[in-house]
Amino acid sequence: MEMAHPELEARPTETSPLTLRIRSAIALSVRNCLCHRFPHNFHSLCHAFAVVGSNVASIALDRNYRPVAGLAAIDAGNDQIIVMADEQAFSNPLGGAYHCWIESDDAAPVELIDFTFEHNHIYAEANGYPWTGEESPAYLWGPSDVISIRTPLASLRAGFGKDKIWVSEPQSGARWMQAHIANNTNAYVQLTSEALAHYQQLMA
């Protein structure tokens, strides 16, 4: 399923037009692959976006990116915070409220990427949370210390904006992600191949 918008736009930190084009092409290729394969529930597949996205970004940019599973919180507007911080979800067969994103793993400063960020309002509506004002940007991509909130969850206050996120990676999340990839290796090889082929077409 080809998405209606031909190019995704984020609100990244200052960077070159070529880098923006590459990032947009990676995001769009991952999105189109997963939307085509999973048209009915792609908005809830943050783990697949993180795995496939980290693979494509690593290959396209010749850097090391890794998928991360953990706890997160986003600003829903109107003094509302949506918290996805059920650490027990990683040992619960039924899952729970958690989130997955991508981080660079080869040099400082750490880059944070979230290719599912534009799904935030869909998640809110599907789970009974109020959402006010504009939607989130299509994706987040930038230095982690710029686009992620550095404060304990208990101290987090609404109003940090829809272009930032609070995240934390517990050991249970790291173990879950490692097992998830091991149990679905063949599927992720195929999905990554499809997304990478689309990326190459976009950059040709």
JSON list of C-alpha atoms in Angstrom, two decimals:
[
{"chain": "A", "resi": 1, "resn": "MET", "atom": "CA", "xyz": [0.00, 0.00, 0.00]},
{"chain": "A", "resi": 2, "resn": "GLU", "atom": "CA", "xyz": [1.65, 3.22, -1.15]},
{"chain": "A", "resi": 3, "resn": "MET", "atom": "CA", "xyz": [1.13, 5.98, 1.38]},
{"chain": "A", "resi": 4, "resn": "ALA", "atom": "CA", "xyz": [-0.67, 9.10, 0.21]},
{"chain": "A", "resi": 5, "resn": "HIS", "atom": "CA", "xyz": [2.15, 11.46, 1.11]},
{"chain": "A", "resi": 6, "resn": "PRO", "atom": "CA", "xyz": [5.13, 11.05, -1.24]},
{"chain": "A", "resi": 7, "resn": "GLU", "atom": "CA", "xyz": [7.64, 12.30, 1.31]},
{"chain": "A", "resi": 8, "resn": "LEU", "atom": "CA", "xyz": [7.70, 12.23, 5.06]},
{"chain": "A", "resi": 9, "resn": "GLU", "atom": "CA", "xyz": [8.68, 15.35, 6.92]},
{"chain": "A", "resi": 10, "resn": "ALA", "atom": "CA", "xyz": [10.10, 15.37, 10.43]},
{"chain": "A", "resi": 11, "resn": "ARG", "atom": "CA", "xyz": [11.16, 18.26, 12.62]},
{"chain": "A", "resi": 12, "resn": "PRO", "atom": "CA", "xyz": [14.82, 17.33, 12.99]},
{"chain": "A", "resi": 13, "resn": "THR", "atom": "CA", "xyz": [17.71, 19.37, 14.24]},
{"chain": "A", "resi": 14, "resn": "GLU", "atom": "CA", "xyz": [19.71, 21.46, 11.75]},
{"chain": "A", "resi": 15, "resn": "THR", "atom": "CA", "xyz": [21.25, 19.18, 9.13]},
{"chain": "A", "resi": 16, "resn": "SER", "atom": "CA", "xyz": [22.03, 19.02, 5.41]},
{"chain": "A", "resi": 17, "resn": "PRO", "atom": "CA", "xyz": [19.39, 18.62, 2.66]},
{"chain": "A", "resi": 18, "resn": "LEU", "atom": "CA", "xyz": [21.00, 15.35, 1.55]},
{"chain": "A", "resi": 19, "resn": "THR", "atom": "CA", "xyz": [20.85, 13.93, 5.07]},
{"chain": "A", "resi": 20, "resn": "LEU", "atom": "CA", "xyz": [17.20, 14.96, 5.32]},
{"chain": "A", "resi": 21, "resn": "ARG", "atom": "CA", "xyz": [16.48, 13.27, 1.99]},
{"chain": "A", "resi": 22, "resn": "ILE", "atom": "CA", "xyz": [18.18, 10.05, 3.11]},
{"chain": "A", "resi": 23, "resn": "ARG", "atom": "CA", "xyz": [16.34, 10.02, 6.44]},
{"chain": "A", "resi": 24, "resn": "SER", "atom": "CA", "xyz": [13.01, 10.66, 4.75]},
{"chain": "A", "resi": 25, "resn": "ALA", "atom": "CA", "xyz": [13.65, 7.88, 2.22]},
{"chain": "A", "resi": 26, "resn": "ILE", "atom": "CA", "xyz": [14.56, 5.41, 4.97]},
{"chain": "A", "resi": 27, "resn": "ALA", "atom": "CA", "xyz": [11.45, 6.31, 6.97]},
{"chain": "A", "resi": 28, "resn": "LEU", "atom": "CA", "xyz": [9.19, 6.07, 3.94]},
{"chain": "A", "resi": 29, "resn": "SER", "atom": "CA", "xyz": [10.64, 2.75, 2.77]},
{"chain": "A", "resi": 30, "resn": "VAL", "atom": "CA", "xyz": [10.15, 1.15, 6.19]},
{"chain": "A", "resi": 31, "resn": "ARG", "atom": "CA", "xyz": [6.65, 2.57, 6.49]},
{"chain": "A", "resi": 32, "resn": "ASN", "atom": "CA", "xyz": [5.52, 1.40, 3.05]},
{"chain": "A", "resi": 33, "resn": "CYS", "atom": "CA", "xyz": [6.93, -2.08, 3.60]},
{"chain": "A", "resi": 34, "resn": "LEU", "atom": "CA", "xyz": [5.15, -2.60, 6.92]},
{"chain": "A", "resi": 35, "resn": "CYS", "atom": "CA", "xyz": [1.92, -0.89, 5.83]},
{"chain": "A", "resi": 36, "resn": "HIS", "atom": "CA", "xyz": [1.79, -3.19, 2.80]},
{"chain": "A", "resi": 37, "resn": "ARG", "atom": "CA", "xyz": [2.44, -6.33, 4.83]},
{"chain": "A", "resi": 38, "resn": "PHE", "atom": "CA", "xyz": [0.27, -5.40, 7.82]},
{"chain": "A", "resi": 39, "resn": "PRO", "atom": "CA", "xyz": [-2.40, -2.95, 6.56]},
{"chain": "A", "resi": 40, "resn": "HIS", "atom": "CA", "xyz": [-4.75, -3.44, 9.51]},
{"chain": "A", "resi": 41, "resn": "ASN", "atom": "CA", "xyz": [-2.43, -3.11, 12.48]},
{"chain": "A", "resi": 42, "resn": "PHE", "atom": "CA", "xyz": [0.79, -1.44, 11.29]},
{"chain": "A", "resi": 43, "resn": "HIS", "atom": "CA", "xyz": [0.21, 1.45, 13.72]},
{"chain": "A", "resi": 44, "resn": "SER", "atom": "CA", "xyz": [0.74, -0.92, 16.65]},
{"chain": "A", "resi": 45, "resn": "LEU", "atom": "CA", "xyz": [3.93, -2.57, 15.35]},
{"chain": "A", "resi": 46, "resn": "CYS", "atom": "CA", "xyz": [6.55, -0.31, 16.90]},
{"chain": "A", "resi": 47, "resn": "HIS", "atom": "CA", "xyz": [8.80, -3.34, 17.43]},
{"chain": "A", "resi": 48, "resn": "ALA", "atom": "CA", "xyz": [8.77, -4.17, 13.69]},
{"chain": "A", "resi": 49, "resn": "PHE", "atom": "CA", "xyz": [9.42, -0.54, 12.75]},
{"chain": "A", "resi": 50, "resn": "ALA", "atom": "CA", "xyz": [12.36, -0.51, 15.16]},
{"chain": "A", "resi": 51, "resn": "VAL", "atom": "CA", "xyz": [13.91, -3.74, 13.90]},
{"chain": "A", "resi": 52, "resn": "VAL", "atom": "CA", "xyz": [13.44, -3.13, 10.18]},
{"chain": "A", "resi": 53, "resn": "GLY", "atom": "CA", "xyz": [14.25, 0.56, 10.56]},
{"chain": "A", "resi": 54, "resn": "SER", "atom": "CA", "xyz": [17.50, -0.09, 12.41]},
{"chain": "A", "resi": 55, "resn": "ASN", "atom": "CA", "xyz": [18.53, -2.61, 9.76]},
{"chain": "A", "resi": 56, "resn": "VAL", "atom": "CA", "xyz": [17.85, -0.28, 6.84]},
{"chain": "A", "resi": 57, "resn": "ALA", "atom": "CA", "xyz": [19.45, 2.72, 8.55]},
{"chain": "A", "resi": 58, "resn": "SER", "atom": "CA", "xyz": [22.56, 0.68, 9.39]},
{"chain": "A", "resi": 59, "resn": "ILE", "atom": "CA", "xyz": [22.98, -0.43, 5.78]},
{"chain": "A", "resi": 60, "resn": "ALA", "atom": "CA", "xyz": [22.08, 2.90, 4.17]},
{"chain": "A", "resi": 61, "resn": "LEU", "atom": "CA", "xyz": [24.27, 5.02, 6.43]},
{"chain": "A", "resi": 62, "resn": "ASP", "atom": "CA", "xyz": [27.04, 2.51, 7.20]},
{"chain": "A", "resi": 63, "resn": "ARG", "atom": "CA", "xyz": [26.53, 3.01, 10.92]},
{"chain": "A", "resi": 64, "resn": "ASN", "atom": "CA", "xyz": [25.43, 0.75, 13.74]},
{"chain": "A", "resi": 65, "resn": "TYR", "atom": "CA", "xyz": [21.82, 1.22, 14.82]},
{"chain": "A", "resi": 66, "resn": "ARG", "atom": "CA", "xyz": [19.92, -1.06, 17.16]},
{"chain": "A", "resi": 67, "resn": "PRO", "atom": "CA", "xyz": [16.25, -1.58, 18.00]},
{"chain": "A", "resi": 68, "resn": "VAL", "atom": "CA", "xyz": [15.32, -0.73, 21.58]},
{"chain": "A", "resi": 69, "resn": "ALA", "atom": "CA", "xyz": [12.35, -1.93, 23.62]},
{"chain": "A", "resi": 70, "resn": "GLY", "atom": "CA", "xyz": [11.47, -0.06, 26.77]},
{"chain": "A", "resi": 71, "resn": "LEU", "atom": "CA", "xyz": [9.34, 2.53, 28.50]},
{"chain": "A", "resi": 72, "resn": "ALA", "atom": "CA", "xyz": [8.16, 5.77, 26.95]},
{"chain": "A", "resi": 73, "resn": "ALA", "atom": "CA", "xyz": [5.95, 8.80, 27.47]},
{"chain": "A", "resi": 74, "resn": "ILE", "atom": "CA", "xyz": [4.62, 11.31, 24.94]},
{"chain": "A", "resi": 75, "resn": "ASP", "atom": "CA", "xyz": [2.89, 14.67, 25.20]},
{"chain": "A", "resi": 76, "resn": "ALA", "atom": "CA", "xyz": [-0.75, 14.50, 24.07]},
{"chain": "A", "resi": 77, "resn": "GLY", "atom": "CA", "xyz": [-1.43, 18.21, 24.46]},
{"chain": "A", "resi": 78, "resn": "ASN", "atom": "CA", "xyz": [-3.71, 20.02, 26.92]},
{"chain": "A", "resi": 79, "resn": "ASP", "atom": "CA", "xyz": [-1.55, 19.02, 29.91]},
{"chain": "A", "resi": 80, "resn": "GLN", "atom": "CA", "xyz": [-1.88, 15.32, 29.13]},
{"chain": "A", "resi": 81, "resn": "ILE", "atom": "CA", "xyz": [0.93, 12.76, 29.10]},
{"chain": "A", "resi": 82, "resn": "ILE", "atom": "CA", "xyz": [0.50, 9.26, 27.66]},
{"chain": "A", "resi": 83, "resn": "VAL", "atom": "CA", "xyz": [2.73, 6.84, 29.56]},
{"chain": "A", "resi": 84, "resn": "MET", "atom": "CA", "xyz": [3.72, 3.46, 28.11]},
{"chain": "A", "resi": 85, "resn": "ALA", "atom": "CA", "xyz": [5.69, 2.11, 31.02]},
{"chain": "A", "resi": 86, "resn": "ASP", "atom": "CA", "xyz": [4.49, -1.37, 31.90]},
{"chain": "A", "resi": 87, "resn": "GLU", "atom": "CA", "xyz": [7.79, -3.12, 32.55]},
{"chain": "A", "resi": 88, "resn": "GLN", "atom": "CA", "xyz": [5.89, -6.34, 33.27]},
{"chain": "A", "resi": 89, "resn": "ALA", "atom": "CA", "xyz": [4.76, -6.34, 29.62]},
{"chain": "A", "resi": 90, "resn": "PHE", "atom": "CA", "xyz": [8.05, -7.92, 28.58]},
{"chain": "A", "resi": 91, "resn": "SER", "atom": "CA", "xyz": [7.32, -11.08, 30.57]},
{"chain": "A", "resi": 92, "resn": "ASN", "atom": "CA", "xyz": [3.56, -11.09, 30.03]},
{"chain": "A", "resi": 93, "resn": "PRO", "atom": "CA", "xyz": [2.37, -13.23, 27.07]},
{"chain": "A", "resi": 94, "resn": "LEU", "atom": "CA", "xyz": [-0.46, -10.73, 26.57]},
{"chain": "A", "resi": 95, "resn": "GLY", "atom": "CA", "xyz": [1.97, -7.82, 26.38]},
{"chain": "A", "resi": 96, "resn": "GLY", "atom": "CA", "xyz": [1.21, -4.41, 27.80]},
{"chain": "A", "resi": 97, "resn": "ALA", "atom": "CA", "xyz": [2.05, -0.73, 27.46]},
{"chain": "A", "resi": 98, "resn": "TYR", "atom": "CA", "xyz": [5.61, -0.35, 26.19]},
{"chain": "A", "resi": 99, "resn": "HIS", "atom": "CA", "xyz": [7.34, 1.22, 23.21]},
{"chain": "A", "resi": 100, "resn": "CYS", "atom": "CA", "xyz": [10.16, 0.49, 20.75]},
{"chain": "A", "resi": 101, "resn": "TRP", "atom": "CA", "xyz": [12.52, 2.90, 19.03]},
{"chain": "A", "resi": 102, "resn": "ILE", "atom": "CA", "xyz": [16.03, 2.97, 17.52]},
{"chain": "A", "resi": 103, "resn": "GLU", "atom": "CA", "xyz": [19.37, 4.19, 18.85]},
{"chain": "A", "resi": 104, "resn": "SER", "atom": "CA", "xyz": [22.80, 4.49, 17.26]},
{"chain": "A", "resi": 105, "resn": "ASP", "atom": "CA", "xyz": [25.31, 2.14, 18.81]},
{"chain": "A", "resi": 106, "resn": "ASP", "atom": "CA", "xyz": [28.69, 3.17, 17.45]},
{"chain": "A", "resi": 107, "resn": "ALA", "atom": "CA", "xyz": [29.63, 6.66, 18.63]},
{"chain": "A", "resi": 108, "resn": "ALA", "atom": "CA", "xyz": [28.62, 9.56, 20.82]},
{"chain": "A", "resi": 109, "resn": "PRO", "atom": "CA", "xyz": [26.37, 11.45, 20.81]},
{"chain": "A", "resi": 110, "resn": "VAL", "atom": "CA", "xyz": [23.68, 8.80, 20.59]},
{"chain": "A", "resi": 111, "resn": "GLU", "atom": "CA", "xyz": [21.09, 9.31, 17.85]},
{"chain": "A", "resi": 112, "resn": "LEU", "atom": "CA", "xyz": [17.49, 8.44, 18.61]},
{"chain": "A", "resi": 113, "resn": "ILE", "atom": "CA", "xyz": [15.04, 7.46, 15.86]},
{"chain": "A", "resi": 114, "resn": "ASP", "atom": "CA", "xyz": [11.32, 6.75, 16.17]},
{"chain": "A", "resi": 115, "resn": "PHE", "atom": "CA", "xyz": [9.62, 5.87, 12.87]},
{"chain": "A", "resi": 116, "resn": "THR", "atom": "CA", "xyz": [6.19, 5.39, 14.47]},
{"chain": "A", "resi": 117, "resn": "PHE", "atom": "CA", "xyz": [5.89, 8.85, 15.97]},
{"chain": "A", "resi": 118, "resn": "GLU", "atom": "CA", "xyz": [3.04, 9.96, 13.71]},
{"chain": "A", "resi": 119, "resn": "HIS", "atom": "CA", "xyz": [0.97, 7.08, 15.11]},
{"chain": "A", "resi": 120, "resn": "ASN", "atom": "CA", "xyz": [0.84, 8.72, 18.54]},
{"chain": "A", "resi": 121, "resn": "HIS", "atom": "CA", "xyz": [-2.61, 10.24, 18.08]},
{"chain": "A", "resi": 122, "resn": "ILE", "atom": "CA", "xyz": [-3.94, 6.91, 16.74]},
{"chain": "A", "resi": 123, "resn": "TYR", "atom": "CA", "xyz": [-2.58, 5.13, 19.81]},
{"chain": "A", "resi": 124, "resn": "ALA", "atom": "CA", "xyz": [-4.18, 7.75, 22.03]},
{"chain": "A", "resi": 125, "resn": "GLU", "atom": "CA", "xyz": [-7.59, 7.46, 20.40]},
{"chain": "A", "resi": 126, "resn": "ALA", "atom": "CA", "xyz": [-7.48, 3.65, 20.38]},
{"chain": "A", "resi": 127, "resn": "ASN", "atom": "CA", "xyz": [-6.70, 3.52, 24.09]},
{"chain": "A", "resi": 128, "resn": "GLY", "atom": "CA", "xyz": [-9.08, 6.16, 25.38]},
{"chain": "A", "resi": 129, "resn": "TYR", "atom": "CA", "xyz": [-6.59, 8.99, 25.91]},
{"chain": "A", "resi": 130, "resn": "PRO", "atom": "CA", "xyz": [-7.49, 12.57, 24.99]},
{"chain": "A", "resi": 131, "resn": "TRP", "atom": "CA", "xyz": [-5.43, 14.14, 22.22]},
{"chain": "A", "resi": 132, "resn": "THR", "atom": "CA", "xyz": [-5.56, 17.85, 21.50]},
{"chain": "A", "resi": 133, "resn": "GLY", "atom": "CA", "xyz": [-3.95, 20.10, 18.92]},
{"chain": "A", "resi": 134, "resn": "GLU", "atom": "CA", "xyz": [-1.68, 19.07, 16.09]},
{"chain": "A", "resi": 135, "resn": "GLU", "atom": "CA", "xyz": [-0.45, 15.56, 15.39]},
{"chain": "A", "resi": 136, "resn": "SER", "atom": "CA", "xyz": [3.11, 14.51, 16.12]},
{"chain": "A", "resi": 137, "resn": "PRO", "atom": "CA", "xyz": [5.74, 14.78, 13.36]},
{"chain": "A", "resi": 138, "resn": "ALA", "atom": "CA", "xyz": [6.03, 11.83, 11.00]},
{"chain": "A", "resi": 139, "resn": "TYR", "atom": "CA", "xyz": [9.15, 10.60, 12.76]},
{"chain": "A", "resi": 140, "resn": "LEU", "atom": "CA", "xyz": [11.82, 11.64, 15.25]},
{"chain": "A", "resi": 141, "resn": "TRP", "atom": "CA", "xyz": [15.50, 11.55, 14.30]},
{"chain": "A", "resi": 142, "resn": "GLY", "atom": "CA", "xyz": [18.21, 13.44, 16.10]},
{"chain": "A", "resi": 143, "resn": "PRO", "atom": "CA", "xyz": [20.60, 13.54, 19.05]},
{"chain": "A", "resi": 144, "resn": "SER", "atom": "CA", "xyz": [19.06, 11.69, 21.96]},
{"chain": "A", "resi": 145, "resn": "ASP", "atom": "CA", "xyz": [19.98, 14.43, 24.40]},
{"chain": "A", "resi": 146, "resn": "VAL", "atom": "CA", "xyz": [18.03, 16.93, 22.28]},
{"chain": "A", "resi": 147, "resn": "ILE", "atom": "CA", "xyz": [14.83, 15.07, 21.41]},
{"chain": "A", "resi": 148, "resn": "SER", "atom": "CA", "xyz": [14.44, 12.91, 24.52]},
{"chain": "A", "resi": 149, "resn": "ILE", "atom": "CA", "xyz": [13.50, 14.24, 27.95]},
{"chain": "A", "resi": 150, "resn": "ARG", "atom": "CA", "xyz": [16.16, 13.74, 30.63]},
{"chain": "A", "resi": 151, "resn": "THR", "atom": "CA", "xyz": [14.24, 13.47, 33.88]},
{"chain": "A", "resi": 152, "resn": "PRO", "atom": "CA", "xyz": [12.89, 10.66, 36.08]},
{"chain": "A", "resi": 153, "resn": "LEU", "atom": "CA", "xyz": [9.44, 9.53, 34.97]},
{"chain": "A", "resi": 154, "resn": "ALA", "atom": "CA", "xyz": [7.98, 10.53, 38.33]},
{"chain": "A", "resi": 155, "resn": "SER", "atom": "CA", "xyz": [9.16, 14.11, 37.70]},
{"chain": "A", "resi": 156, "resn": "LEU", "atom": "CA", "xyz": [7.92, 14.32, 34.12]},
{"chain": "A", "resi": 157, "resn": "ARG", "atom": "CA", "xyz": [5.46, 17.13, 33.47]},
{"chain": "A", "resi": 158, "resn": "ALA", "atom": "CA", "xyz": [3.22, 17.78, 30.48]},
{"chain": "A", "resi": 159, "resn": "GLY", "atom": "CA", "xyz": [4.06, 20.52, 28.03]},
{"chain": "A", "resi": 160, "resn": "PHE", "atom": "CA", "xyz": [7.42, 19.25, 26.71]},
{"chain": "A", "resi": 161, "resn": "GLY", "atom": "CA", "xyz": [5.91, 19.19, 23.20]},
{"chain": "A", "resi": 162, "resn": "LYS", "atom": "CA", "xyz": [4.94, 16.75, 20.51]},
{"chain": "A", "resi": 163, "resn": "ASP", "atom": "CA", "xyz": [8.40, 16.71, 18.94]},
{"chain": "A", "resi": 164, "resn": "LYS", "atom": "CA", "xyz": [10.08, 15.13, 21.97]},
{"chain": "A", "resi": 165, "resn": "ILE", "atom": "CA", "xyz": [9.79, 11.87, 23.88]},
{"chain": "A", "resi": 166, "resn": "TRP", "atom": "CA", "xyz": [10.70, 10.41, 27.26]},
{"chain": "A", "resi": 167, "resn": "VAL", "atom": "CA", "xyz": [12.29, 6.95, 27.01]},
{"chain": "A", "resi": 168, "resn": "SER", "atom": "CA", "xyz": [14.04, 4.43, 29.25]},
{"chain": "A", "resi": 169, "resn": "GLU", "atom": "CA", "xyz": [15.45, 0.98, 28.42]},
{"chain": "A", "resi": 170, "resn": "PRO", "atom": "CA", "xyz": [15.15, -1.57, 31.26]},
{"chain": "A", "resi": 171, "resn": "GLN", "atom": "CA", "xyz": [17.07, -4.84, 31.16]},
{"chain": "A", "resi": 172, "resn": "SER", "atom": "CA", "xyz": [13.79, -6.71, 30.66]},
{"chain": "A", "resi": 173, "resn": "GLY", "atom": "CA", "xyz": [13.21, -4.73, 27.46]},
{"chain": "A", "resi": 174, "resn": "ALA", "atom": "CA", "xyz": [16.69, -5.51, 26.15]},
{"chain": "A", "resi": 175, "resn": "ARG", "atom": "CA", "xyz": [16.21, -9.23, 26.83]},
{"chain": "A", "resi": 176, "resn": "TRP", "atom": "CA", "xyz": [12.77, -9.20, 25.20]},
{"chain": "A", "resi": 177, "resn": "MET", "atom": "CA", "xyz": [14.06, -7.51, 22.04]},
{"chain": "A", "resi": 178, "resn": "GLN", "atom": "CA", "xyz": [16.95, -9.93, 21.72]},
{"chain": "A", "resi": 179, "resn": "ALA", "atom": "CA", "xyz": [14.61, -12.92, 22.02]},
{"chain": "A", "resi": 180, "resn": "HIS", "atom": "CA", "xyz": [12.05, -11.38, 19.68]},
{"chain": "A", "resi": 181, "resn": "ILE", "atom": "CA", "xyz": [14.61, -10.91, 16.91]},
{"chain": "A", "resi": 182, "resn": "ALA", "atom": "CA", "xyz": [15.99, -14.43, 17.39]},
{"chain": "A", "resi": 183, "resn": "ASN", "atom": "CA", "xyz": [12.49, -15.90, 17.13]},
{"chain": "A", "resi": 184, "resn": "ASN", "atom": "CA", "xyz": [11.63, -13.95, 13.97]},
{"chain": "A", "resi": 185, "resn": "THR", "atom": "CA", "xyz": [14.93, -13.77, 12.11]},
{"chain": "A", "resi": 186, "resn": "ASN", "atom": "CA", "xyz": [13.68, -15.05, 8.75]},
{"chain": "A", "resi": 187, "resn": "ALA", "atom": "CA", "xyz": [10.72, -12.69, 8.71]},
{"chain": "A", "resi": 188, "resn": "TYR", "atom": "CA", "xyz": [12.90, -9.70, 9.49]},
{"chain": "A", "resi": 189, "resn": "VAL", "atom": "CA", "xyz": [15.43, -10.64, 6.82]},
{"chain": "A", "resi": 190, "resn": "GLN", "atom": "CA", "xyz": [12.61, -10.60, 4.25]},
{"chain": "A", "resi": 191, "resn": "LEU", "atom": "CA", "xyz": [11.06, -7.37, 5.52]},
{"chain": "A", "resi": 192, "resn": "THR", "atom": "CA", "xyz": [14.44, -5.64, 5.59]},
{"chain": "A", "resi": 193, "resn": "SER", "atom": "CA", "xyz": [15.15, -6.77, 2.03]},
{"chain": "A", "resi": 194, "resn": "GLU", "atom": "CA", "xyz": [11.83, -5.35, 0.83]},
{"chain": "A", "resi": 195, "resn": "ALA", "atom": "CA", "xyz": [12.31, -2.04, 2.64]},
{"chain": "A", "resi": 196, "resn": "LEU", "atom": "CA", "xyz": [15.89, -1.70, 1.43]},
{"chain": "A", "resi": 197, "resn": "ALA", "atom": "CA", "xyz": [14.84, -2.28, -2.20]},
{"chain": "A", "resi": 198, "resn": "HIS", "atom": "CA", "xyz": [12.27, 0.50, -1.87]},
{"chain": "A", "resi": 199, "resn": "TYR", "atom": "CA", "xyz": [14.85, 2.80, -0.28]},
{"chain": "A", "resi": 200, "resn": "GLN", "atom": "CA", "xyz": [17.21, 2.22, -3.19]},
{"chain": "A", "resi": 201, "resn": "GLN", "atom": "CA", "xyz": [14.43, 3.07, -5.64]},
{"chain": "A", "resi": 202, "resn": "LEU", "atom": "CA", "xyz": [13.68, 6.31, -3.81]},
{"chain": "A", "resi": 203, "resn": "MET", "atom": "CA", "xyz": [17.35, 7.32, -3.82]},
{"chain": "A", "resi": 204, "resn": "ALA", "atom": "CA", "xyz": [18.02, 6.37, -7.46]}
]
